[in-house]
Coordinates of C-alpha atoms in Angstrom, one line a residue:
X1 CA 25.8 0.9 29.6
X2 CA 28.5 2.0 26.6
X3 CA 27.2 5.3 24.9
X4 CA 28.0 5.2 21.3
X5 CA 31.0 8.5 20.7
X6 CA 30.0 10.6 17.9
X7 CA 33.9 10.4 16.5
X8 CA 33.8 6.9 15.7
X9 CA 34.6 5.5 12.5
X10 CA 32.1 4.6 9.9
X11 CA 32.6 1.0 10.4
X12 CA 32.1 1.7 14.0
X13 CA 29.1 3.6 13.4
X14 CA 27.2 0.5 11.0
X15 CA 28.3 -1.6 13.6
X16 CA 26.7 0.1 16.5
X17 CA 23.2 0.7 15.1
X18 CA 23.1 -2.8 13.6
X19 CA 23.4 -4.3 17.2
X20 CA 21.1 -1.7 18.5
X21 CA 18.3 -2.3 15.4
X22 CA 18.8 -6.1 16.1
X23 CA 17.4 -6.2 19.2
X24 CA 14.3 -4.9 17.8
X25 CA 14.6 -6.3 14.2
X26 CA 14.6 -10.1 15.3
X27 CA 12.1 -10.5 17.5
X28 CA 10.3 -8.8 14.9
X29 CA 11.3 -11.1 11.9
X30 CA 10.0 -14.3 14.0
X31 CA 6.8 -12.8 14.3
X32 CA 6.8 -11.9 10.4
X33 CA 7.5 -15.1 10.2
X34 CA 5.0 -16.7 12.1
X35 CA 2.0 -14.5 9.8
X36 CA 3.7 -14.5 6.7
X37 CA 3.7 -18.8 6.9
X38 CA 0.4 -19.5 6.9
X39 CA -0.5 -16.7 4.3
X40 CA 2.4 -18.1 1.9
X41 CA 0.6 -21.5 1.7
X42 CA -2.8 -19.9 1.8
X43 CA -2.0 -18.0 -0.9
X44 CA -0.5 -20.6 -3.0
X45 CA -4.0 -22.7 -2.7
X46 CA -6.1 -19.9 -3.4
X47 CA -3.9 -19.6 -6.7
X48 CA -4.1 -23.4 -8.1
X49 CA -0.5 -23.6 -7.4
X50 CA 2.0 -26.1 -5.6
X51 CA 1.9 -25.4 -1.6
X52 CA 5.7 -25.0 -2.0
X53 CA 5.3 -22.6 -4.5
X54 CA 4.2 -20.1 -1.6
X55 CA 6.7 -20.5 0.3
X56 CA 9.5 -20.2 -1.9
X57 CA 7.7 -16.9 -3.0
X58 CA 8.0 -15.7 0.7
X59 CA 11.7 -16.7 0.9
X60 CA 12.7 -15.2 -2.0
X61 CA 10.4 -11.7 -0.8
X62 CA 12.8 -12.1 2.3
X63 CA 15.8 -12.7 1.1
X64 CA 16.4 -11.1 -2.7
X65 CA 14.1 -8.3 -2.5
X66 CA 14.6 -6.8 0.8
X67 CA 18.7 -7.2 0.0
X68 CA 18.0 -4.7 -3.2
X69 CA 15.3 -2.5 -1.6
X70 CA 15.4 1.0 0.0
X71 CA 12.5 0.5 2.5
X72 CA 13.4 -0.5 5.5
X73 CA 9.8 -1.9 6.8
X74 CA 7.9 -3.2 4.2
X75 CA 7.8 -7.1 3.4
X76 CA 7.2 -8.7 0.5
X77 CA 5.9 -11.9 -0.5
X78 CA 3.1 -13.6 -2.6
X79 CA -0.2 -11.5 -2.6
X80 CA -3.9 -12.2 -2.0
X81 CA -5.0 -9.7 -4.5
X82 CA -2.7 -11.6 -7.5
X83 CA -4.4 -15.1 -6.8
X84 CA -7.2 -14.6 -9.1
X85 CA -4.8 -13.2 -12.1
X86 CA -2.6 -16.5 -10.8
X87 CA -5.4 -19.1 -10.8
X88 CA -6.2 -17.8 -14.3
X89 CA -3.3 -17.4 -16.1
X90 CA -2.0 -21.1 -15.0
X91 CA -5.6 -22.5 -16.6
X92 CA -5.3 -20.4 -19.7
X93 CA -1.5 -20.9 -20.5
X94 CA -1.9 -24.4 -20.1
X95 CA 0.9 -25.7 -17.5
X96 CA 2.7 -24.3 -14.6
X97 CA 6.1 -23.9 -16.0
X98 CA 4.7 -21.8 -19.2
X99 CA 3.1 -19.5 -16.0
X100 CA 6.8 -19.4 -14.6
X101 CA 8.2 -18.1 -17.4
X102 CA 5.5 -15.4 -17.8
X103 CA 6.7 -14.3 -14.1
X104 CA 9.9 -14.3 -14.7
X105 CA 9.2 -11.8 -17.7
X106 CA 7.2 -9.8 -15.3
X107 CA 10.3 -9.3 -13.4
X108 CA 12.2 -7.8 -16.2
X109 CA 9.2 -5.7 -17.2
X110 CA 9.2 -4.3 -13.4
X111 CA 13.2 -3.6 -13.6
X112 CA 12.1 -1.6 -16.8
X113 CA 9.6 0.5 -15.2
X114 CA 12.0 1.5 -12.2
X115 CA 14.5 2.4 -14.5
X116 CA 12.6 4.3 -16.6
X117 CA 11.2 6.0 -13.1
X118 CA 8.0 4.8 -13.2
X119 CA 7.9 4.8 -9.7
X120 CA 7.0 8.2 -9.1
X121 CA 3.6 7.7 -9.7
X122 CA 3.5 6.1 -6.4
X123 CA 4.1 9.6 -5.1
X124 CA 0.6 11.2 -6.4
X125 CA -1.2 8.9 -4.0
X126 CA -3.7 11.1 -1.6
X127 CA -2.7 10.6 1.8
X128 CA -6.4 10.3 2.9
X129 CA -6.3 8.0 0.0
X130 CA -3.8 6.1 2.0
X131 CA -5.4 6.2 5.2
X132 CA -7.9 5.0 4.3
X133 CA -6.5 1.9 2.7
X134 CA -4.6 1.3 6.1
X135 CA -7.5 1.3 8.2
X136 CA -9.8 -0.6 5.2
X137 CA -6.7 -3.3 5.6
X138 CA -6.7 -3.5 9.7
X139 CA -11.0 -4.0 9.3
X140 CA -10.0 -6.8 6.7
X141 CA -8.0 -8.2 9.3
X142 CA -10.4 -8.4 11.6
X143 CA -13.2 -10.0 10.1
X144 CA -11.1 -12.3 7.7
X145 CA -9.5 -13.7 10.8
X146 CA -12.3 -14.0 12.8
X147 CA -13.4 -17.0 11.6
X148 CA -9.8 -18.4 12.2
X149 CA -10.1 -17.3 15.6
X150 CA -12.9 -19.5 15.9
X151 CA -11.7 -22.7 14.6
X152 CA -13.0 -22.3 10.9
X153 CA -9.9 -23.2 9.0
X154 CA -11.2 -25.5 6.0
X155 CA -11.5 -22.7 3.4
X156 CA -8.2 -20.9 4.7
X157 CA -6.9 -19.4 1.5
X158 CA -5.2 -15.9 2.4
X159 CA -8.1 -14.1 0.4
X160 CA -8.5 -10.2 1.7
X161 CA -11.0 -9.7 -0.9
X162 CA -14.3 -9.4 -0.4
X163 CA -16.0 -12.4 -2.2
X164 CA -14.3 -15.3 -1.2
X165 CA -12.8 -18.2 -4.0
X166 CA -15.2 -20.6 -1.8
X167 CA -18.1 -18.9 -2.9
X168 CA -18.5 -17.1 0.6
X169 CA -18.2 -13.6 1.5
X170 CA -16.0 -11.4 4.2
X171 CA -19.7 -11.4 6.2
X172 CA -20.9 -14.6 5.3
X173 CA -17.9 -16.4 6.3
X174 CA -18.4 -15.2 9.8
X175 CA -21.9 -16.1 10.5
X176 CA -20.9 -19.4 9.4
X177 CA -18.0 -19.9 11.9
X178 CA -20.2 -18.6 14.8
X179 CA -22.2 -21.8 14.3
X180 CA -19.4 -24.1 13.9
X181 CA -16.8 -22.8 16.2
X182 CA -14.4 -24.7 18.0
X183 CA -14.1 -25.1 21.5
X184 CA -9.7 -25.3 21.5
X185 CA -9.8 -23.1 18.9
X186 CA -11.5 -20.5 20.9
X187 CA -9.7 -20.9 24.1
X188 CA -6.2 -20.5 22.6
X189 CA -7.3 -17.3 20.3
X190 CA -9.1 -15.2 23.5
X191 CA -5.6 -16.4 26.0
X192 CA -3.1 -15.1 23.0
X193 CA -5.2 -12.2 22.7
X194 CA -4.8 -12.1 26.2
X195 CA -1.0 -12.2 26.2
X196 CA -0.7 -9.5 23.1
X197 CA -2.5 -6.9 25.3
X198 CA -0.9 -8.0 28.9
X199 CA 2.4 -9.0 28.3
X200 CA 4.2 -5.9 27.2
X201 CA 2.7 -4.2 29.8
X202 CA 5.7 -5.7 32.0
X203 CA 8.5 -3.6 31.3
X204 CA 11.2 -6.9 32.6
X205 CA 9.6 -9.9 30.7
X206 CA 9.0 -8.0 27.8
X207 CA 12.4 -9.1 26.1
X208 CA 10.7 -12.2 25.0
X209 CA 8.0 -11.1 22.4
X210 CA 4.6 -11.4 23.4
X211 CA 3.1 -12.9 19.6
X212 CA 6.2 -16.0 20.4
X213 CA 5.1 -16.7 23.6
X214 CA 2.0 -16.9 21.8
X215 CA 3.2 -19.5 19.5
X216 CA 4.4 -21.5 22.0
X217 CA 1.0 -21.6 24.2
X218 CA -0.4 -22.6 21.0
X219 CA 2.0 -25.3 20.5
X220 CA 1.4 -26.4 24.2
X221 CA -2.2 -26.4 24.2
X222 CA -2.4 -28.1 20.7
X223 CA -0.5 -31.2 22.4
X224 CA -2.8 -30.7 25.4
X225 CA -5.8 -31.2 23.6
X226 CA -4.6 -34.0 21.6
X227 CA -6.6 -37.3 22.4
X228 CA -9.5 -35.5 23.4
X229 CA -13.1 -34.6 22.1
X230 CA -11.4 -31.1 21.6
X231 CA -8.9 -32.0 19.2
X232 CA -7.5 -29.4 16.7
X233 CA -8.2 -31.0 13.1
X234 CA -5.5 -31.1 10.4
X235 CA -7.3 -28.2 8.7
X236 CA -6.6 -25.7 11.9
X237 CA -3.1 -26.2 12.1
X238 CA -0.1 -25.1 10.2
X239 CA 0.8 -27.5 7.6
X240 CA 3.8 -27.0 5.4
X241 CA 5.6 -29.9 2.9
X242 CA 7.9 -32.1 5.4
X243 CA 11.4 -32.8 3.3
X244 CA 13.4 -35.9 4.1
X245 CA 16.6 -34.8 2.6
X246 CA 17.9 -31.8 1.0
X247 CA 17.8 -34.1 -2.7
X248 CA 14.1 -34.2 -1.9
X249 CA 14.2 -30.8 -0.9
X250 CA 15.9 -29.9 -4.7
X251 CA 13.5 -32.1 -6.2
X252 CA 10.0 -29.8 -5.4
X253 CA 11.9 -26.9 -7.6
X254 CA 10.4 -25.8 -10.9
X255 CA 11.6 -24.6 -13.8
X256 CA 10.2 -21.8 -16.2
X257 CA 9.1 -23.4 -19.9
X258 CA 11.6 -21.3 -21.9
X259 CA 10.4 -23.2 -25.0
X260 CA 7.0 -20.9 -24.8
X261 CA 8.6 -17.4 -25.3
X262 CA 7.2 -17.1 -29.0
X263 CA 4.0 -17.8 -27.2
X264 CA 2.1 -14.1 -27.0
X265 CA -0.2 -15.3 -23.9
X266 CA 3.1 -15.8 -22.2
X267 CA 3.6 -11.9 -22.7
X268 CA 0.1 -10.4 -22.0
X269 CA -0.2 -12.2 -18.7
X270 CA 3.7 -11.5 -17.9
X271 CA 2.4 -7.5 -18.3
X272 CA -0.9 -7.8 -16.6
X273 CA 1.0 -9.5 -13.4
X274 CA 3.9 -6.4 -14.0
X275 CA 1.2 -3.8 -13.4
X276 CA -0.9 -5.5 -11.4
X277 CA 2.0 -6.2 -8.6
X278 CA 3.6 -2.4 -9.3
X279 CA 0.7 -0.5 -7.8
X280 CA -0.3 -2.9 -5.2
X281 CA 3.5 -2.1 -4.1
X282 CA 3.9 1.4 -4.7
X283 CA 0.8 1.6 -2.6
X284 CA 1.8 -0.7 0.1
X285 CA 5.1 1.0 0.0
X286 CA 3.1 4.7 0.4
X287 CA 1.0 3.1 3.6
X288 CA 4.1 1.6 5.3
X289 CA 6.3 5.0 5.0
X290 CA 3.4 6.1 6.9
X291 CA 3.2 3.9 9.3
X292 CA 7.1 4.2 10.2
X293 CA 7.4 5.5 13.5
X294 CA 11.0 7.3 11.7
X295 CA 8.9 7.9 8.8
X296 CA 11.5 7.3 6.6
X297 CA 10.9 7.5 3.0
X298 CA 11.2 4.7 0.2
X299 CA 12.9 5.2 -2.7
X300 CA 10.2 4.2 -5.4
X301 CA 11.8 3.3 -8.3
X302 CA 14.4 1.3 -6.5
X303 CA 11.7 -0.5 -4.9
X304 CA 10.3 -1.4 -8.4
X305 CA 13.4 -3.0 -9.7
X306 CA 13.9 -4.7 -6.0
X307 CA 10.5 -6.2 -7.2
X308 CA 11.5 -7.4 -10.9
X309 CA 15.0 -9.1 -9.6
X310 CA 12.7 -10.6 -6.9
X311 CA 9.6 -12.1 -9.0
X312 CA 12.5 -13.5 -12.1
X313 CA 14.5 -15.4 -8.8
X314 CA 11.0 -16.3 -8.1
X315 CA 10.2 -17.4 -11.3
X316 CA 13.3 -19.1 -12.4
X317 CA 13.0 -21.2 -8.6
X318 CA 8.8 -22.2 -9.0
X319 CA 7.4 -19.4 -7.3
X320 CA 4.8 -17.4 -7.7
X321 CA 4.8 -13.2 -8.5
X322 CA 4.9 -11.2 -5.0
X323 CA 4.5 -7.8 -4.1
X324 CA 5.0 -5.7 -1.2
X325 CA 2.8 -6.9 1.4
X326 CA 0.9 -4.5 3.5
X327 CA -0.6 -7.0 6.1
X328 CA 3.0 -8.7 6.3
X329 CA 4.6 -5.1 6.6
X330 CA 2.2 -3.8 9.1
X331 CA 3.0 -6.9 11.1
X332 CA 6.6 -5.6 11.0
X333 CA 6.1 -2.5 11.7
X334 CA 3.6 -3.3 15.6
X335 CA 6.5 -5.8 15.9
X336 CA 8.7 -3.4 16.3
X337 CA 11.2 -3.6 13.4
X338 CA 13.2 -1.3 12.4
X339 CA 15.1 -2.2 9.3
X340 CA 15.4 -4.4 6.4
X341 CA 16.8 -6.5 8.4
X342 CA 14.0 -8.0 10.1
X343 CA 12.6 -9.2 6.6
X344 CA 15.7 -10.6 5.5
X345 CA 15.6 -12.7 8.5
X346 CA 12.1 -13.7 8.4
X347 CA 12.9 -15.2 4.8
X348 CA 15.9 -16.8 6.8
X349 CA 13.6 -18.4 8.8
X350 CA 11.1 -19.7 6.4
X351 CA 13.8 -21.6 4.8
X352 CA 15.1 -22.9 7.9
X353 CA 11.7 -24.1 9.4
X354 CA 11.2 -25.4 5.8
X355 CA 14.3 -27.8 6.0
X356 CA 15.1 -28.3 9.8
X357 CA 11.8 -27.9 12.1
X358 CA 8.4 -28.5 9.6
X359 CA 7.3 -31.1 12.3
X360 CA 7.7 -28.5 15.0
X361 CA 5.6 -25.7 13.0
X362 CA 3.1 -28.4 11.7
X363 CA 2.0 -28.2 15.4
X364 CA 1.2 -24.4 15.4
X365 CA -2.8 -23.6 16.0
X366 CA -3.8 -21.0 13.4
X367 CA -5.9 -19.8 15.8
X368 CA -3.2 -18.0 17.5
X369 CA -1.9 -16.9 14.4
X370 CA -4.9 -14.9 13.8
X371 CA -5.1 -13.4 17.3
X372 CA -1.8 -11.7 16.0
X373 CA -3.2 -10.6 12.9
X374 CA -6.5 -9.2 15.3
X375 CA -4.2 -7.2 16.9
X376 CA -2.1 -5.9 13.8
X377 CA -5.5 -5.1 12.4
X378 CA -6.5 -3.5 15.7
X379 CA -3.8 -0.8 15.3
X380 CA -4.6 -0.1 11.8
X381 CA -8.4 0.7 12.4
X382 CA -8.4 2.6 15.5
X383 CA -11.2 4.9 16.1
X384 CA -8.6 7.8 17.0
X385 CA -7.4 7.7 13.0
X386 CA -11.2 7.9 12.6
X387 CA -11.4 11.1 14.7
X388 CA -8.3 12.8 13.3
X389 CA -9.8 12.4 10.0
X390 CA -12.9 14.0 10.4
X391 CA -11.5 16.6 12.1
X392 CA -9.2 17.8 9.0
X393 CA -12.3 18.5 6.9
X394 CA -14.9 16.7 5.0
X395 CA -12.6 17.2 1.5
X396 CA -10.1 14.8 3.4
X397 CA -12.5 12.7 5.6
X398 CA -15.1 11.8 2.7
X399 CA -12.0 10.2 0.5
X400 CA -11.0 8.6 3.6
X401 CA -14.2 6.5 4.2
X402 CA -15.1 6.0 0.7
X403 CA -11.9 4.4 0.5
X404 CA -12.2 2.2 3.7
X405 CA -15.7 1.1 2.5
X406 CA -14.8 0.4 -1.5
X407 CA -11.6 -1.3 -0.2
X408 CA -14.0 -3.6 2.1
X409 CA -16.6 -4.5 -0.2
X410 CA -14.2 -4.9 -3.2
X411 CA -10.1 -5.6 -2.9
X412 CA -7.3 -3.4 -2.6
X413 CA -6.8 -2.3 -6.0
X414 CA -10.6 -1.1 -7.1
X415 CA -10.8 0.3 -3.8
X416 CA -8.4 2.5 -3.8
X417 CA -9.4 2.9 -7.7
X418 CA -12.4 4.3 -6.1
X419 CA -10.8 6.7 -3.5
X420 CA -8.7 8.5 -5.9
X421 CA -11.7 9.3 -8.2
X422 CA -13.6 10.9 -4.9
X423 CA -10.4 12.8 -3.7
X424 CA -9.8 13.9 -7.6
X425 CA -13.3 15.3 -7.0
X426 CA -12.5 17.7 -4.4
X427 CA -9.4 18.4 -5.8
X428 CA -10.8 19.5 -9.1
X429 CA -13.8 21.4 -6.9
X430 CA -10.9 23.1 -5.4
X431 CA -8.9 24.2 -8.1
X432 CA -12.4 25.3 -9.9
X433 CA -13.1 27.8 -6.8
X434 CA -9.8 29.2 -7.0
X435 CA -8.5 30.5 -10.1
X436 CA -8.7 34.5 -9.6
X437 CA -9.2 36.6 -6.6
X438 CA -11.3 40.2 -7.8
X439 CA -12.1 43.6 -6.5
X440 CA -14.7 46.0 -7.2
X441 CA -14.8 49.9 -7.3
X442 CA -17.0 52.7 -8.3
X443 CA -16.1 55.7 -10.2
X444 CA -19.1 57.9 -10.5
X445 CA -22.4 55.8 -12.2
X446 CA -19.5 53.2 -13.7
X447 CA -17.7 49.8 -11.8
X448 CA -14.5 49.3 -12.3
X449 CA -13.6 45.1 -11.8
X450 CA -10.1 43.9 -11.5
X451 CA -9.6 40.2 -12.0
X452 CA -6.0 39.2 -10.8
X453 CA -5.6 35.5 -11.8
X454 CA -4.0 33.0 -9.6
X455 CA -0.1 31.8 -10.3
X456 CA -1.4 28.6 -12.0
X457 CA -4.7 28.8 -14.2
X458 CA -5.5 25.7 -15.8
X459 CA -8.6 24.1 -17.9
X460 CA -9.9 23.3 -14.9
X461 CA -11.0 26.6 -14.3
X462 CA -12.1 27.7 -17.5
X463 CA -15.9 27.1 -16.2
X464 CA -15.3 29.2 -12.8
X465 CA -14.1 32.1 -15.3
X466 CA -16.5 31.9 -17.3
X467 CA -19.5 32.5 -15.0
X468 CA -18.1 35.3 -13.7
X469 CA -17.2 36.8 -16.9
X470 CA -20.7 36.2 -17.8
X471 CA -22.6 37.9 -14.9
X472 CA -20.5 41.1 -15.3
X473 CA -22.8 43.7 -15.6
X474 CA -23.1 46.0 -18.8
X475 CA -21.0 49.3 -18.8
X476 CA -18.2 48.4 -16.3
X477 CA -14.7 49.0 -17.0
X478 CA -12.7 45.0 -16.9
X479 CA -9.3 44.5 -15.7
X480 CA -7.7 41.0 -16.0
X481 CA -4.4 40.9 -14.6
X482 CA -2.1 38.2 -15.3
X483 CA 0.7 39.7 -13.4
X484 CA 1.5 36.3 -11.2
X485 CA 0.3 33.4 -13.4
X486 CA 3.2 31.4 -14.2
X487 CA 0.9 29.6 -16.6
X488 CA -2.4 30.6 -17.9
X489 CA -4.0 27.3 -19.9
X490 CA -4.8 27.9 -23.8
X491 CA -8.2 27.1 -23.3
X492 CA -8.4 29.6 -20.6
X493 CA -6.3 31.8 -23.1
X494 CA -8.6 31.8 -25.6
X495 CA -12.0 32.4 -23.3
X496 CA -10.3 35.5 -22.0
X497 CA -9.9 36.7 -25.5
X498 CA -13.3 35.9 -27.4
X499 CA -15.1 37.7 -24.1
X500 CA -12.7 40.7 -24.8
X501 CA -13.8 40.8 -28.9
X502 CA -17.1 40.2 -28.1
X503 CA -17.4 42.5 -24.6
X504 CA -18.2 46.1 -26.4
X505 CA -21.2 44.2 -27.5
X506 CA -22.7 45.3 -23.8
X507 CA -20.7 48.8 -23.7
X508 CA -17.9 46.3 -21.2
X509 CA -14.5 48.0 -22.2
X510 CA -12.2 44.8 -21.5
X511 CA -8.5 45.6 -20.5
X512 CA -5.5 42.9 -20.6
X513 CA -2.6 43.4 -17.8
X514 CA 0.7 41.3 -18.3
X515 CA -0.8 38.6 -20.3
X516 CA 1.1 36.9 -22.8
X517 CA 0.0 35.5 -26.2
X518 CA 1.5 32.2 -25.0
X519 CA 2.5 30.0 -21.9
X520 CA 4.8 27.2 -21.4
X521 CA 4.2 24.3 -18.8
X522 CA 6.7 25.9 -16.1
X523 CA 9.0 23.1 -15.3
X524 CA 10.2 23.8 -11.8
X525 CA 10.4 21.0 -9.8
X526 CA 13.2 19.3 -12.6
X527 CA 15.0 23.4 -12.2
X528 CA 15.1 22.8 -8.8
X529 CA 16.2 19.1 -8.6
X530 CA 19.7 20.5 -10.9
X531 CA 20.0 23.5 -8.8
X532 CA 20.7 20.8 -6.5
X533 CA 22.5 18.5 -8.0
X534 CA 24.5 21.0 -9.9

């Protein structure tokens, strides 16, 4: 085997680690691929929108916004948690094109927001926060695709929330299935489940991935089971538009309604769909960084304007508004990808199975499709991430599972919404328990009490001062040392100093120690960042 010599050129160097990543990152793209097909035209029913609409959404995810983004691992594409907002805003502005537009406005609101560095926000995101969202996502998984598992395809849609457009919900949709299950269906999910766990346990066969050689079993039993009482229906197969021509192919484009732009509906549903898709990314971007087995880390506001150029191609082509995908990215990630790559090519190969081969993938089960997405979800939920939790303290576990179980009984968005508020909770419990350390000594009948304040004292622990300062005893001697805070907050400020006026009251002789009149917010992380760059 040739080692790679550190003195190589740079050309040399690109060269070398795009072979090596490419044996990892195409095998990984065709089994993007494979999950990201039927979720693309899913997707594009749950919204009221053309079936081709999806998957030109998914292309363009593939193909525009990984070229322009700095993650390496996350996917994008159209997103289950946008198809309400979709399926809304085509009703209420009155025709698809007008709806176009609106994305492609979304797209230049995103581009704003990254260059104005809104991204960062995406960096105040609790990691048990995130977690939790990750394993809330794998259980999602499960039990969404359960019912595909079993041969319950008619109301296949894409939805991760949990009420259901068809009325149903993530629970009720399984005890259905279990009475309606098909027999076909059922054989070829448990033997891909099957090959997912055994096959890459050989070391020598494992250069063909084990989720194609799914795909193809899946293909194989499908024509199997053809002509008898067995049959897969229509409804549990793959089933994309079949083009006879690339003229027919041009003529399923749509174009945005420019006409509407003094229309203001166009512009409240273009922000909603901005905001909307920017958090759901800059938190599927968080999850996937920690997922990376390099744990690399994306640049955020990059990522944003990645996302605007990609939802105005979008837009302008008659697609719908996508995000980065975090059951797409995860996908990736147990795949084995390891750089943008892989979802470049996945887009590739939508557009290629699109206008060469939709016969061939209108013969794939999406039964074995979800035993895929079992296993993806699988990895996300395991009970060790459970067990490491609950290990690093209840102030990190308790965010963690309110998260998994908001995120499962609601969507993505409101349950995360949810986390944060918990975590804030023991954040501000913290911060309220730690805002002055104090010591106590005795000089004849009378206490002396210095209170040293922390570095940062902030409203947040005006309350915490106050009870102490209140149940002080009378005739003690006060010292309140504001030697190493850095910033003392105004209302704290000005609690210190109506206790010290009104102290003699109970014979308390108050004394200040380094403490200014008035603070400034310190501003150190921007001194830092042009130390730096200076």
């Amino acid at each position: 085997m040739q080692k790679f010599k550190p003195s190589s050129s740079g050309t040399d160097v690109k060269k070398y680690f795009l072979k090596k990543n490419l044996k990892k990152d195409l095998p990984s793209s065709i089994v993007v691929f494979l999950v990201a097909l039927p979720l693309c035209l899913g997707i594009a029913l749950a919204s009221g929108a053309p079936l081709f609409a999806g998957l030109i959404t998914g292309i363009v995810g593939g193909l525009v916004v990984s070229s322009v983004s700095g993650s390496q691992l996350s996917v994008s594409g159209p997103a289950a948690g946008l198809t309400v907002i979709v399926l809304g805003a085509i009703t209420s502005l009155g025709s698809y094109p007008v709806f176009l537009l609106a994305v492609v406005l979304a797209g230049v609101f995103q581009v704003i927001l990254g260059l104005i560095k809104a991204g960062t926000i995406g960096n105040y995101f609790p990691s048990s926060v995130i977690e939790g969202m990750l394993a809330a996502i794998g259980l999602i998984l499960i039990l969404k695709q359960l019912p595909h598992a079993l041969g319950v395809d008619s109301n296949f849609s894409g939805d991760e929330g949990f009420f259901q457009q068809d009325h149903e919900n993530t629970f009720s949709a399984i005890t259905a299935a279990l009475g309606h299950f098909s027999l076909a269906a059922v054989v070829i999910s448990v033997l891909s489940i099957a090959i997912l766990i055994i096959w890459p346990k050989f070391k020598k066969l494992s250069i063909v991935p084990a989720p194609l050689l799914v795909v193809v079993l899946g293909v194989v039993a499908t024509l199997l089971f053809a002509g008898t009482s067995h049959a897969l229906r229509a409804d549990q197969i793959v089933k994309i538009p079949v083009v006879n021509g690339f003229s027919e192919f041009l003529g399923l484009f749509t174009t945005p309604d420019f006409s509407a732009l003094a229309n203001k509906d166009v512009y409240i549903v273009a922000a909603t769909i901005a905001v909307v898709a920017s958090l759901e990314t800059l938190l599927s971007i968080e999850a996937v960084d920690k997922i990376d087995p390099i744990k690399r880390v994306s640049p955020t506001n990059r990522e944003l304007v990645a996302q605007g150029l990609g939802n105005m191609t979008s837009g302008m082509l008659g697609g719908l508004p996508l995000t980065a995908v975090i059951v797409r990215s995860s996908a990736n990630v147990n795949a084995g990808g390891r750089t943008k790559m892989s979802a470049i090519f996945h887009g590739t190969w939508l557009l290629l199975s699109l206008l060469f081969i939709p016969q061939v993938i209108n013969m794939i089960p999406l039964s074995c499709l979800a035993a895929i997405l079992l296993m993806t979800g699988y990895k996300l939920t395991r009970i060790s991430l459970f067990k490491h939790m609950y290990h690093k303290g209840w102030d990190q576990f308790v965010p963690f599972v309110v998260t998994v179980l908001a995120v499962l009984f609601t969507d993505l968005l409101k349950g995360v919404a949810v986390g944060m508020l918990v975590s804030v909770f023991y954040l501000l419990r913290t911060n309220m328990r730690n805002p002055f350390f104090y010591r106590i000594t005795n000089e004849g009948d009378k206490k002396h009490i210095r209170i040293k304040l922390a570095e940062e004292v902030s409203f947040l622990n005006k309350a915490a001062i106050q009870v102490v300062l209140t149940n002080i005893p009378n005739e003690t001697n006060v010292i309140i040392d504001g030697t190493n805070s850095r910033y003392i907050d105004p209302d704290v400020l000005e609690t210190l100093n109506n206790y010290k006026h009104n102290a003699y009251t109970k014979g308390i002789i108050v004394t200040f120690e380094n403490i200014k009149k008035h603070y400034t917010v310190p501003k150190l992380t921007n001194k830092i960042v042009e130390e730096i760059n200076s």
